[in-house]
Tab-separated table of C-alpha atoms in Angstrom:
chain	number	residue	atom	x	y	z
A	284	MET	CA	-101.847	2.450	-161.658
A	285	ALA	CA	-99.290	5.661	-160.421
A	286	ASP	CA	-98.001	5.406	-157.152
A	287	PRO	CA	-99.577	7.570	-154.758
A	288	ILE	CA	-98.138	10.911	-154.476
A	289	PRO	CA	-96.920	11.114	-150.183
A	290	HIS	CA	-98.913	13.445	-148.196
A	291	SER	CA	-96.284	16.492	-147.157
A	292	PRO	CA	-98.145	18.257	-143.576
A	293	ALA	CA	-98.673	21.930	-144.121
A	294	ALA	CA	-97.477	23.999	-141.728
A	295	GLY	CA	-98.891	23.689	-138.266
A	296	GLU	CA	-100.586	20.254	-139.163
A	297	PRO	CA	-99.676	17.346	-136.822
A	298	GLY	CA	-95.935	16.149	-137.677
A	299	SER	CA	-94.744	19.305	-139.431
A	300	GLU	CA	-91.579	21.061	-138.596
A	301	ARG	CA	-92.694	24.290	-140.091
A	302	PRO	CA	-93.761	27.244	-138.493
A	303	GLU	CA	-97.183	27.950	-138.698
A	304	ALA	CA	-97.345	31.832	-140.377
A	305	GLY	CA	-96.076	34.485	-138.288
A	306	GLU	CA	-94.552	32.032	-135.941
A	307	PRO	CA	-91.136	32.539	-134.926
A	308	PRO	CA	-88.367	29.777	-136.708
A	309	ARG	CA	-87.325	27.363	-133.662
A	310	LYS	CA	-84.355	27.701	-132.836
A	311	GLY	CA	-81.867	24.343	-132.103
A	312	ARG	CA	-81.494	23.324	-128.296
A	313	ARG	CA	-78.536	25.118	-126.987
A	314	LYS	CA	-75.509	23.778	-125.770
A	315	ARG	CA	-75.201	24.336	-122.335
A	316	PRO	CA	-71.901	26.783	-121.096
A	317	PHE	CA	-68.887	24.710	-120.154
A	318	TRP	CA	-69.315	26.823	-116.682
A	319	GLN	CA	-72.737	24.567	-115.973
A	320	GLU	CA	-71.359	21.393	-117.223
A	321	LEU	CA	-68.541	21.760	-115.380
A	322	PRO	CA	-69.822	20.354	-111.671
A	323	ILE	CA	-71.690	17.877	-114.175
A	324	LEU	CA	-68.572	16.692	-115.160
A	325	ILE	CA	-67.108	16.410	-111.740
A	326	GLY	CA	-69.922	15.107	-110.308
A	327	ILE	CA	-69.606	11.864	-113.242
A	328	ALA	CA	-65.673	11.727	-112.508
A	329	LEU	CA	-66.466	11.222	-108.505
A	330	VAL	CA	-68.809	8.951	-109.030
A	331	LEU	CA	-66.672	6.418	-111.749
A	332	THR	CA	-63.676	7.202	-108.877
A	333	ILE	CA	-65.776	5.144	-106.058
A	334	LEU	CA	-67.001	2.777	-108.465
A	335	ILE	CA	-63.123	2.055	-109.614
A	336	GLN	CA	-61.970	2.085	-106.305
A	337	GLN	CA	-64.119	-0.289	-104.615
A	338	PHE	CA	-63.907	-2.728	-107.603
A	339	VAL	CA	-60.835	-2.380	-109.518
A	340	ALA	CA	-58.193	-0.292	-108.066
A	341	LYS	CA	-58.167	2.073	-105.042
A	342	VAL	CA	-55.863	4.349	-103.513
A	343	PHE	CA	-54.684	4.098	-100.231
A	344	LEU	CA	-52.397	6.378	-97.774
A	345	ILE	CA	-49.745	4.555	-95.660
A	346	PRO	CA	-50.403	6.246	-92.162
A	347	SER	CA	-47.556	4.400	-90.329
A	348	ALA	CA	-43.271	3.796	-90.726
A	349	SER	CA	-43.505	-0.093	-90.833
A	350	MET	CA	-43.055	-0.435	-94.302
A	351	GLU	CA	-39.766	1.686	-94.312
A	352	SER	CA	-38.360	2.397	-96.861
A	353	THR	CA	-40.571	0.554	-99.205
A	354	LEU	CA	-43.525	2.837	-97.892
A	355	HIS	CA	-43.232	5.787	-96.653
A	356	GLY	CA	-45.683	6.769	-93.641
A	357	CYS	CA	-44.905	8.768	-90.722
A	358	ASP	CA	-46.848	10.665	-87.834
A	359	GLY	CA	-47.214	14.909	-89.870
A	360	CYS	CA	-45.992	14.337	-92.823
A	361	PHE	CA	-46.969	13.377	-96.241
A	362	GLY	CA	-47.216	9.975	-96.565
A	363	ASP	CA	-47.246	7.798	-99.221
A	364	ARG	CA	-50.095	7.270	-101.087
A	365	VAL	CA	-50.358	3.755	-103.329
A	366	VAL	CA	-52.990	2.293	-105.838
A	367	VAL	CA	-53.421	-0.936	-104.614
A	368	ASP	CA	-55.174	-3.656	-107.445
A	369	ARG	CA	-58.703	-5.409	-105.730
A	370	VAL	CA	-59.018	-7.859	-108.904
A	371	THR	CA	-56.012	-10.124	-108.780
A	372	TYR	CA	-56.126	-11.759	-105.343
A	373	ASP	CA	-59.987	-12.416	-107.165
A	374	PHE	CA	-58.507	-15.144	-109.106
A	375	THR	CA	-55.710	-16.305	-107.433
A	376	ASP	CA	-54.016	-16.091	-103.767
A	377	PRO	CA	-51.412	-13.840	-102.328
A	378	SER	CA	-47.827	-14.722	-102.729
A	379	PRO	CA	-44.720	-14.398	-100.428
A	380	GLY	CA	-42.986	-11.150	-101.094
A	381	ASP	CA	-46.740	-9.453	-102.030
A	382	VAL	CA	-47.412	-6.116	-100.303
A	383	ILE	CA	-51.428	-6.525	-99.280
A	384	VAL	CA	-53.644	-4.152	-97.774
A	385	PHE	CA	-55.968	-5.714	-95.473
A	386	ARG	CA	-58.622	-5.082	-92.954
A	387	GLY	CA	-57.009	-5.972	-89.109
A	388	PRO	CA	-58.354	-9.294	-88.033
A	389	GLN	CA	-60.359	-9.442	-84.614
A	390	SER	CA	-57.121	-10.428	-82.395
A	391	TRP	CA	-55.344	-7.882	-84.146
A	392	ASN	CA	-54.926	-4.682	-81.784
A	393	ALA	CA	-55.400	-0.528	-83.454
A	394	ASN	CA	-51.358	-0.112	-82.657
A	395	GLU	CA	-50.816	1.598	-86.089
A	396	ILE	CA	-54.066	2.671	-87.522
A	397	ALA	CA	-56.567	3.399	-84.739
A	398	PRO	CA	-59.768	4.808	-86.262
A	399	GLN	CA	-60.436	8.556	-86.239
A	400	GLU	CA	-64.142	9.234	-85.463
A	401	SER	CA	-65.644	12.538	-85.087
A	402	GLY	CA	-68.924	13.804	-84.024
A	403	ASN	CA	-69.228	16.502	-86.444
A	404	PHE	CA	-71.529	15.863	-89.391
A	405	PHE	CA	-69.367	17.759	-91.798
A	406	THR	CA	-66.156	16.219	-90.863
A	407	LYS	CA	-67.209	12.869	-90.937
A	408	THR	CA	-68.390	13.039	-94.537
A	409	VAL	CA	-65.469	14.909	-95.942
A	410	ARG	CA	-63.030	12.452	-94.268
A	411	GLY	CA	-65.381	9.531	-95.527
A	412	LEU	CA	-65.003	11.220	-99.505
A	413	GLY	CA	-61.648	11.693	-98.793
A	414	SER	CA	-61.225	7.787	-97.054
A	415	LEU	CA	-63.001	6.344	-100.534
A	416	ILE	CA	-60.755	8.367	-103.220
A	417	GLY	CA	-57.541	7.814	-100.967
A	418	PHE	CA	-57.156	11.380	-99.845
A	419	ALA	CA	-57.665	11.136	-96.560
A	420	PRO	CA	-56.701	8.415	-93.485
A	421	PRO	CA	-58.960	5.252	-93.576
A	422	ASP	CA	-61.483	5.530	-91.002
A	423	GLU	CA	-61.620	1.595	-90.878
A	424	ARG	CA	-59.067	-0.715	-89.392
A	425	ASP	CA	-56.892	-1.266	-92.705
A	426	PHE	CA	-53.069	-2.146	-92.632
A	427	VAL	CA	-50.749	-2.988	-95.151
A	428	LYS	CA	-47.660	-5.451	-94.722
A	429	ARG	CA	-45.831	-8.030	-96.897
A	430	VAL	CA	-46.589	-11.671	-97.219
A	431	ILE	CA	-43.724	-13.634	-95.556
A	432	ALA	CA	-45.615	-17.128	-95.173
A	433	VAL	CA	-49.055	-18.435	-96.549
A	434	GLY	CA	-51.038	-21.535	-95.187
A	435	GLY	CA	-49.575	-25.067	-94.646
A	436	GLN	CA	-45.967	-22.949	-94.636
A	437	THR	CA	-44.020	-22.759	-90.781
A	438	VAL	CA	-41.996	-19.722	-90.114
A	439	GLN	CA	-40.124	-19.006	-87.450
A	440	CYS	CA	-36.966	-16.646	-86.332
A	441	CYS	CA	-33.722	-16.366	-86.522
A	442	ASP	CA	-31.195	-18.462	-87.863
A	443	PRO	CA	-27.558	-17.825	-86.925
A	444	GLN	CA	-27.554	-14.994	-89.042
A	445	GLY	CA	-30.410	-13.314	-87.948
A	446	ARG	CA	-32.708	-14.431	-90.995
A	447	VAL	CA	-36.472	-15.504	-90.737
A	448	LEU	CA	-37.091	-19.314	-91.604
A	449	VAL	CA	-39.594	-20.626	-93.406
A	450	ASP	CA	-39.802	-24.286	-93.580
A	451	GLY	CA	-36.631	-24.763	-92.562
A	452	LYS	CA	-34.906	-22.023	-95.062
A	453	PRO	CA	-33.369	-18.858	-94.801
A	454	LEU	CA	-35.306	-16.206	-96.847
A	455	ASP	CA	-33.754	-13.410	-98.816
A	456	GLU	CA	-35.101	-9.865	-97.844
A	457	PRO	CA	-33.775	-7.131	-99.998
A	458	TYR	CA	-36.212	-5.051	-98.970
A	459	ILE	CA	-35.751	-4.656	-95.267
A	460	HIS	CA	-35.042	-1.430	-93.417
A	461	TRP	CA	-32.917	-1.543	-90.000
A	462	LEU	CA	-33.019	1.082	-87.758
A	463	ASP	CA	-29.178	0.606	-87.145
A	464	GLN	CA	-26.867	-1.192	-89.148
A	465	PRO	CA	-25.970	-3.362	-88.357
A	466	PRO	CA	-29.537	-4.006	-86.773
A	467	SER	CA	-29.220	-4.911	-82.561
A	468	VAL	CA	-32.058	-6.348	-81.907
A	469	ARG	CA	-33.792	-9.311	-83.538
A	470	GLN	CA	-37.600	-10.096	-82.474
A	471	THR	CA	-37.266	-13.971	-82.569
A	472	PHE	CA	-40.316	-16.404	-82.166
A	473	ALA	CA	-40.801	-20.015	-81.851
A	474	PRO	CA	-42.017	-22.044	-84.949
A	475	VAL	CA	-46.232	-21.229	-86.219
A	476	THR	CA	-47.432	-23.051	-88.813
A	477	VAL	CA	-49.913	-21.565	-91.033
A	478	PRO	CA	-53.368	-22.243	-91.075
A	479	GLN	CA	-54.674	-22.841	-94.865
A	480	GLY	CA	-56.581	-20.049	-95.751
A	481	SER	CA	-54.303	-17.621	-94.021
A	482	LEU	CA	-50.923	-15.546	-94.389
A	483	TRP	CA	-47.963	-14.483	-91.880
A	484	VAL	CA	-47.316	-10.983	-92.592
A	485	MET	CA	-44.373	-8.003	-91.708
A	486	GLY	CA	-43.048	-5.118	-92.253
A	487	ASP	CA	-40.672	-4.400	-94.221
A	488	ASN	CA	-39.602	-1.938	-91.095
A	489	ARG	CA	-38.426	-4.662	-89.343
A	490	GLU	CA	-37.847	-3.135	-85.392
A	491	ASN	CA	-40.655	-1.094	-85.975
A	492	SER	CA	-43.497	-2.787	-86.813
A	493	CYS	CA	-46.289	-4.726	-85.095
A	494	ASP	CA	-47.268	-7.590	-87.438
A	495	SER	CA	-47.651	-11.576	-87.643
A	496	ARG	CA	-45.243	-11.446	-84.784
A	497	CYS	CA	-47.034	-9.203	-82.014
A	498	GLN	CA	-50.449	-8.769	-82.921
A	499	GLY	CA	-52.929	-10.851	-81.078
A	500	GLY	CA	-49.931	-11.847	-78.752
A	501	GLY	CA	-48.583	-13.598	-82.149
A	502	GLY	CA	-48.302	-17.039	-83.088
A	503	LEU	CA	-51.734	-18.224	-84.599
A	504	ASN	CA	-53.262	-15.081	-83.197
A	505	GLY	CA	-50.954	-13.362	-85.395
A	506	THR	CA	-52.293	-14.898	-88.755
A	507	VAL	CA	-54.281	-12.402	-91.071
A	508	PRO	CA	-57.290	-14.515	-93.367
A	509	VAL	CA	-57.041	-14.682	-96.337
A	510	ASP	CA	-60.659	-13.658	-96.607
A	511	ASP	CA	-59.547	-10.590	-94.934
A	512	VAL	CA	-57.477	-9.331	-98.113
A	513	ILE	CA	-58.280	-6.189	-99.528
A	514	GLY	CA	-55.620	-6.042	-102.592
A	515	LYS	CA	-52.072	-5.710	-103.854
A	516	ALA	CA	-50.212	-2.696	-103.880
A	517	ARG	CA	-48.662	-2.166	-106.809
A	518	VAL	CA	-47.933	1.457	-107.542
A	519	ILE	CA	-46.607	4.682	-105.918
A	520	VAL	CA	-48.618	7.765	-107.138
A	521	LEU	CA	-47.792	10.233	-104.668
A	522	PRO	CA	-46.130	12.412	-103.864
A	523	PRO	CA	-44.326	12.568	-107.190
A	524	SER	CA	-41.074	12.405	-105.783
A	525	ARG	CA	-41.846	8.765	-105.315
A	526	TRP	CA	-43.209	7.522	-108.354
A	527	GLY	CA	-42.482	3.443	-108.841
A	528	GLY	CA	-43.827	0.046	-108.853
A	529	VAL	CA	-43.702	-1.485	-105.325
A	530	SER	CA	-41.356	-4.636	-105.078
A	531	ASP	CA	-42.651	-7.927	-104.398
A	532	HIS	CA	-39.667	-10.491	-104.651
A	533	ASP	CA	-40.432	-13.398	-103.158
A	534	PRO	CA	-38.191	-14.005	-100.471
A	535	GLN	CA	-38.780	-17.671	-100.274
A	536	ALA	CA	-36.730	-17.874	-104.041
A	537	ALA	CA	-33.465	-17.976	-104.558
A	538	PRO	CA	-31.084	-15.030	-104.228
A	539	ALA	CA	-30.425	-15.270	-107.726
A	540	VAL	CA	-33.832	-14.139	-108.559
A	541	PRO	CA	-34.713	-10.140	-109.194
A	542	ALA	CA	-37.245	-8.566	-108.022
A	543	ALA	CA	-39.871	-7.747	-109.815
A	544	LEU	CA	-41.110	-3.837	-109.407
A	545	GLY	CA	-44.660	-3.462	-109.110
A	546	ALA	CA	-46.902	-3.734	-111.963
A	547	PRO	CA	-47.136	-3.567	-115.618
A	548	ALA	CA	-47.855	-0.509	-117.323
A	549	TRP	CA	-51.614	-0.840	-118.132
A	550	GLN	CA	-52.148	-1.336	-114.300
A	551	GLN	CA	-50.749	1.635	-113.257
A	552	GLY	CA	-53.176	4.160	-113.984
A	553	ILE	CA	-54.569	6.719	-110.764
A	554	PRO	CA	-58.287	5.819	-110.561
A	555	LEU	CA	-59.059	9.384	-110.079
A	556	GLY	CA	-57.672	10.200	-113.504
A	557	ALA	CA	-59.721	7.039	-115.150
A	558	GLY	CA	-62.941	8.992	-113.458
A	559	ALA	CA	-62.013	12.237	-114.434
A	560	LEU	CA	-61.447	10.571	-117.976
A	561	LEU	CA	-64.528	8.663	-118.621
A	562	ALA	CA	-66.707	11.509	-117.124
A	563	PHE	CA	-66.519	12.835	-120.276
A	564	PRO	CA	-67.770	10.183	-122.740
A	565	THR	CA	-70.450	9.341	-119.777
A	566	LEU	CA	-71.318	12.889	-120.373
A	567	ALA	CA	-71.350	13.127	-124.050
A	568	ALA	CA	-73.769	10.009	-124.426
A	569	GLY	CA	-76.438	12.103	-122.145
A	570	ARG	CA	-76.265	14.589	-124.710
A	571	GLY	CA	-76.392	12.672	-127.311
A	572	LEU	CA	-79.433	10.804	-125.549
A	573	ARG	CA	-81.064	13.836	-125.079
A	574	ARG	CA	-80.643	15.067	-128.634
A	575	LYS	CA	-82.695	11.843	-129.997
A	576	LEU	CA	-85.695	12.556	-127.030
A	577	GLY	CA	-85.779	16.328	-127.813
A	578	LYS	CA	-86.268	15.327	-131.830
A	579	ARG	CA	-88.963	12.887	-130.905
A	580	ASP	CA	-91.085	15.460	-129.090
């Protein structure tokens, strides 16, 4: 017995893609002009940028001179923008020499980063968005300092040569920025044993930084809980004249050990650029899905 001949629906019948007599041929879905897609691309890029900065890496503005000359920041100037790695410390704790961004503990005051409030809703919205993508000062009390000692270590200042001591050994600190040469003033402090799960941090601009030595009155009140650490500063991305890695030289290592500069190349991306690049494949995937849904209709 011969196989039945498959039935092809006539024009106008359900399932037929051929138009009825007199009906104009159907046109394919028109591609949206680029000027209409541009706002969509910008929106997708911003959303992806915010997600990347919340979970992977965030751009921070350096608001003070406490980390000169490693990180540039001052009143009335264009401070450095740095990419902060938010993933590394999910797997390991900060180490001596790391430059970290952290939330100021309750015991710390607002000497260097005062919250910038505004009663204007539009101004607060713009500032909040700018803070999210790293182009405005943060509203929260975030600080950037270098890790000098970790939990269980005892830190004090100074030896006869003016060097900070950790567990009785002088530190090798080539990154220190002195306001005068040689430095005339040193902020001495008694030995402090850092609690487990906390850090002793100091600014590279040693004579112009209120850090673990003075915040909260110094001592144990000046230590920073590891849980308050946001991430590790990796790369200076703005201004272009200062592009480069952020030194994470271990001051407790022997002086012969070279300083490690920044992160490997795969970590040196700008979150905003990553968000923009990911916006295009996201939009393309959306187009493909719409075409499939259109064929089913």
